[in-house]
Amino acid sequence: MPKTTEAADDRSEEKRGAAGSVQSVDRAVSVLEILARLGEAGVTEIAEELGVHKSTAFRILGVLEHRGLVEQEHERGKYYLGAGVLRLAGAAAIRLDISQEGQPVCRALADDTGETANIAVLDGDAAVNIMQARGAAAVTAYNWLGRRTPLHATASGKVLLAHLPRERRERLVERKLPRFTPNTLTVPGELRRQLTAAAEEGYACSCEELEVGLNAVAAPVRAHDGAVIGAIGVSGPAYRMAQALLPDLAGRAVKAAAELSRRMGFAG
């Protein structure tokens, strides 16, 4: 077979595979929606709703059950939504709540410091900024909203990293850490020392570690049970946020974090 024909066949196979994957995802989501609507259903009923063979429905349910998204009443063979759905919904609810409750706190912190205030939450192996407010001095500041930033090179990221379970934190610290500026912490031991200090002092700083000329401070935001669910802080140019001023700015971030934590139900 000519090479051009082989290449065309490979591309065709890739397209079929991609289309099949999308269809499988669509069917899996449909199963979750069916169970949310009906409360519980058997394989035959789900297959009829999807318009597929029972074996296909059973295979989809098996994958969802393995991930904890559906569970089965073994005596009756009925399926229903599993605890994994509650976990996902809970994570979404926390982001929604911290965004709603954090807006006035973030605005007040920006007004108090004159710099750009942000609220960030953990997103896999990065921090993502879900709220931003600009102070009077931050007219030309970057727009960080929605931006994923590295945990080891940002103040918010260090706060989130410092409060992760030890095993997960170590996996993130021990991996190869990219360098963004001459000040970026890429040696695990040095990063560990800063994370320990962040946990003990209640805030973290970054000094030109993500971008040259950019400094930041951040403090942890806690949920009702004390778990760290986010970080709130301020960032600005190093000539305005000099290192000598960071402890005072950190104190303001800590107060803002305490207020937002109180709004999230934390009484500590």
Coordinates of C-alpha atoms in Angstrom, one line a residue:
M1 CA 0.0 0.0 0.0
P2 CA 1.4 3.5 -0.9
K3 CA 2.5 5.6 2.1
T4 CA 0.0 8.3 1.2
T5 CA -2.8 5.8 1.4
E6 CA -1.5 4.5 4.7
A7 CA -1.3 8.0 6.1
A8 CA -4.9 8.7 5.0
D9 CA -6.1 5.5 6.6
D10 CA -4.3 6.4 9.9
R11 CA -6.0 9.9 9.8
S12 CA -9.4 8.3 9.2
E13 CA -8.9 5.8 12.0
E14 CA -7.9 8.7 14.4
K15 CA -11.0 10.6 13.4
R16 CA -13.2 7.6 14.1
G17 CA -11.5 7.1 17.4
A18 CA -12.0 10.7 18.4
A19 CA -15.7 10.6 17.4
G20 CA -16.2 7.4 19.4
S21 CA -14.6 9.0 22.5
V22 CA -16.8 12.0 22.3
Q23 CA -19.9 9.8 21.8
S24 CA -18.9 7.7 24.9
V25 CA -18.5 10.9 27.0
D26 CA -21.8 12.1 25.8
R27 CA -23.5 8.8 26.7
A28 CA -21.8 8.8 30.2
V29 CA -23.1 12.3 30.9
S30 CA -26.6 11.2 29.7
V31 CA -26.6 8.3 32.1
L32 CA -25.9 10.7 35.0
E33 CA -28.7 13.0 33.8
I34 CA -31.1 10.0 33.6
L35 CA -30.3 8.9 37.1
A36 CA -30.6 12.4 38.4
R37 CA -34.1 12.6 36.8
L38 CA -35.3 9.1 37.7
G39 CA -33.5 8.6 41.0
E40 CA -32.7 5.0 40.1
A41 CA -32.9 2.8 37.1
G42 CA -31.9 -0.6 35.8
V43 CA -29.6 -1.4 32.8
T44 CA -32.6 -2.1 30.5
E45 CA -34.3 1.2 31.3
I46 CA -31.1 3.1 30.9
A47 CA -30.3 1.4 27.6
E48 CA -33.8 2.3 26.3
E49 CA -33.3 5.9 27.4
L50 CA -30.0 6.1 25.6
G51 CA -31.2 4.1 22.5
V52 CA -28.3 1.6 22.8
H53 CA -27.8 -2.1 23.4
K54 CA -27.9 -3.3 27.0
S55 CA -24.2 -4.4 26.8
T56 CA -23.2 -0.8 25.9
A57 CA -25.2 0.7 28.8
F58 CA -23.7 -1.9 31.1
R59 CA -20.2 -1.0 30.0
I60 CA -20.8 2.7 30.6
L61 CA -22.3 2.0 34.0
G62 CA -19.3 -0.1 34.9
V63 CA -16.9 2.8 34.2
L64 CA -19.0 5.2 36.2
E65 CA -19.3 2.8 39.1
H66 CA -15.6 2.3 39.1
R67 CA -15.1 6.1 39.5
G68 CA -17.7 6.3 42.2
L69 CA -20.1 8.3 40.1
V70 CA -22.9 5.7 40.3
E71 CA -23.6 2.9 42.7
Q72 CA -25.8 -0.2 42.4
E73 CA -28.4 -1.7 44.7
H74 CA -27.2 -5.3 44.2
E75 CA -30.5 -6.9 45.5
R76 CA -32.6 -5.2 42.8
G77 CA -29.9 -4.4 40.3
K78 CA -30.9 -0.7 40.2
Y79 CA -28.3 2.0 39.7
Y80 CA -28.3 5.5 41.4
L81 CA -25.9 8.5 41.6
G82 CA -22.9 7.7 43.8
A83 CA -21.0 9.7 46.3
G84 CA -18.5 10.8 43.7
V85 CA -21.1 13.1 42.2
L86 CA -21.5 14.8 45.6
R87 CA -17.7 15.3 45.8
L88 CA -17.7 17.0 42.4
A89 CA -20.8 19.1 43.3
G90 CA -19.2 20.0 46.6
A91 CA -16.0 21.3 44.9
A92 CA -18.1 23.3 42.5
A93 CA -20.2 24.7 45.3
I94 CA -17.1 25.8 47.3
R95 CA -15.8 27.7 44.3
L96 CA -19.2 29.3 43.8
D97 CA -19.4 30.3 47.5
I98 CA -15.9 31.6 47.8
S99 CA -16.5 33.7 44.6
Q100 CA -19.7 35.2 46.0
E101 CA -18.5 35.7 49.5
G102 CA -15.1 36.9 48.4
Q103 CA -16.1 39.8 46.2
P104 CA -16.6 42.4 48.9
V105 CA -13.5 41.2 50.8
C106 CA -11.3 41.2 47.7
R107 CA -12.6 44.7 46.9
A108 CA -11.9 46.0 50.4
L109 CA -8.3 44.5 50.3
A110 CA -7.6 46.3 47.0
D111 CA -8.9 49.6 48.4
D112 CA -6.9 49.1 51.6
T113 CA -3.6 48.4 49.8
G114 CA -4.0 50.2 46.6
E115 CA -2.8 47.2 44.7
T116 CA -4.4 44.3 42.8
A117 CA -6.1 41.8 45.1
N118 CA -6.8 38.2 44.0
I119 CA -8.5 35.1 45.3
A120 CA -7.1 31.9 44.1
V121 CA -8.1 28.2 44.5
L122 CA -6.2 25.0 43.7
D123 CA -6.7 23.6 40.2
G124 CA -4.8 20.3 39.9
D125 CA -1.1 21.3 40.0
A126 CA -1.7 25.0 39.7
A127 CA -3.5 27.9 41.3
V128 CA -6.3 29.6 39.4
N129 CA -7.4 33.1 40.1
I130 CA -11.2 33.3 40.4
M131 CA -11.6 36.8 41.8
Q132 CA -9.8 40.1 41.2
A133 CA -10.1 43.7 42.3
R134 CA -7.8 46.6 41.4
G135 CA -6.7 49.3 43.9
A136 CA -6.1 52.9 43.0
A137 CA -2.4 52.4 42.3
A138 CA -3.0 49.3 40.1
V139 CA -4.4 51.0 37.0
T140 CA -1.9 49.3 34.7
A141 CA -1.9 46.0 36.5
Y142 CA -2.1 42.6 34.7
N143 CA -5.4 40.9 34.5
W144 CA -4.9 37.7 36.5
L145 CA -8.6 36.6 36.4
G146 CA -8.9 33.0 35.2
R147 CA -5.2 32.6 34.9
R148 CA -3.5 29.4 36.1
T149 CA -0.3 30.1 37.9
P150 CA 2.5 27.8 39.2
L151 CA 2.2 26.8 42.9
H152 CA 6.0 27.2 43.6
A153 CA 6.4 30.6 42.1
T154 CA 3.5 32.6 43.5
A155 CA 2.4 33.7 47.0
S156 CA -1.1 32.2 46.6
G157 CA 0.4 29.0 45.2
K158 CA 2.7 28.6 48.1
V159 CA -0.2 29.0 50.5
L160 CA -2.2 26.3 48.8
L161 CA 0.8 24.1 48.5
A162 CA 1.8 24.5 52.2
H163 CA -1.6 23.2 53.3
L164 CA -1.9 20.1 51.1
P165 CA -1.7 16.6 52.6
R166 CA 2.0 15.7 53.0
E167 CA 2.1 13.0 50.3
R168 CA 0.5 15.1 47.7
R169 CA 2.6 18.2 48.6
E170 CA 5.8 16.1 48.4
R171 CA 4.9 14.9 44.9
L172 CA 4.5 18.4 43.7
V173 CA 7.7 19.7 45.4
E174 CA 9.9 16.8 44.3
R175 CA 9.0 17.1 40.6
K176 CA 11.1 19.2 38.2
L177 CA 10.2 22.8 39.0
P178 CA 10.3 25.2 36.0
R179 CA 12.3 28.4 36.5
F180 CA 10.7 31.7 35.4
T181 CA 13.2 34.2 36.8
P182 CA 16.5 34.1 38.6
N183 CA 14.5 34.2 41.9
T184 CA 12.3 31.2 41.2
L185 CA 12.6 28.5 43.8
T186 CA 13.5 25.3 42.0
V187 CA 15.4 23.4 44.8
P188 CA 13.0 21.2 46.8
G189 CA 14.7 21.9 50.1
E190 CA 14.5 25.7 49.7
L191 CA 10.8 25.5 48.7
R192 CA 10.1 23.2 51.7
R193 CA 11.5 25.8 54.1
Q194 CA 9.3 28.5 52.7
L195 CA 6.2 26.3 52.8
T196 CA 7.0 25.5 56.5
A197 CA 7.3 29.2 57.2
A198 CA 4.0 29.9 55.3
A199 CA 2.2 27.3 57.4
E200 CA 3.6 28.7 60.7
E201 CA 3.3 32.4 60.0
G202 CA 0.0 32.3 58.2
Y203 CA 1.1 33.9 55.0
A204 CA 3.5 33.5 52.0
C205 CA 5.4 35.9 49.9
S206 CA 6.9 35.8 46.4
C207 CA 9.6 38.3 45.3
E208 CA 10.0 38.4 41.6
E209 CA 9.7 34.7 41.3
L210 CA 7.1 34.5 38.6
E211 CA 7.9 37.7 36.8
V212 CA 10.8 40.1 37.2
G213 CA 9.5 43.2 39.0
L214 CA 6.4 41.5 40.5
N215 CA 6.0 40.9 44.2
A216 CA 3.0 39.4 46.1
V217 CA 1.7 38.2 49.5
A218 CA -1.2 35.9 50.3
A219 CA -2.9 34.2 53.2
P220 CA -5.1 31.1 53.5
V221 CA -8.9 31.1 53.3
R222 CA -10.5 28.3 55.4
A223 CA -13.9 26.5 55.1
H224 CA -16.1 25.8 58.1
D225 CA -14.1 22.7 59.0
G226 CA -10.8 24.5 58.9
A227 CA -9.6 23.1 55.6
V228 CA -7.8 25.6 53.4
I229 CA -9.9 26.1 50.3
G230 CA -8.3 29.2 48.8
A231 CA -5.8 32.1 49.2
I232 CA -6.4 35.8 49.1
G233 CA -3.6 38.3 48.6
V234 CA -2.2 41.3 46.8
S235 CA 0.4 41.7 44.0
G236 CA 2.1 44.7 42.5
P237 CA 5.3 46.1 41.1
A238 CA 8.4 45.5 43.3
Y239 CA 9.2 49.3 43.3
R240 CA 5.9 49.9 45.2
M241 CA 5.7 46.5 47.0
A242 CA 9.3 46.5 48.2
Q243 CA 10.4 43.6 50.4
A244 CA 10.5 45.8 53.5
L245 CA 6.8 46.5 53.0
L246 CA 5.7 42.9 52.5
P247 CA 5.1 42.0 56.2
D248 CA 2.7 44.9 56.6
L249 CA 0.9 44.0 53.4
A250 CA 0.8 40.3 54.5
G251 CA -0.8 41.4 57.8
R252 CA -3.6 43.1 55.8
A253 CA -4.0 39.9 53.6
V254 CA -4.2 37.8 56.8
K255 CA -7.0 40.0 58.1
A256 CA -8.9 39.8 54.8
A257 CA -8.4 36.0 54.8
A258 CA -9.8 35.8 58.3
E259 CA -12.9 37.8 57.3
L260 CA -13.5 35.6 54.2
S261 CA -12.9 32.5 56.3
R262 CA -15.6 33.8 58.7
R263 CA -18.0 34.3 55.8
M264 CA -17.3 30.7 54.7
G265 CA -18.3 29.5 58.2
F266 CA -14.9 29.1 59.9
A267 CA -15.2 30.1 63.6
G268 CA -11.6 29.5 64.6

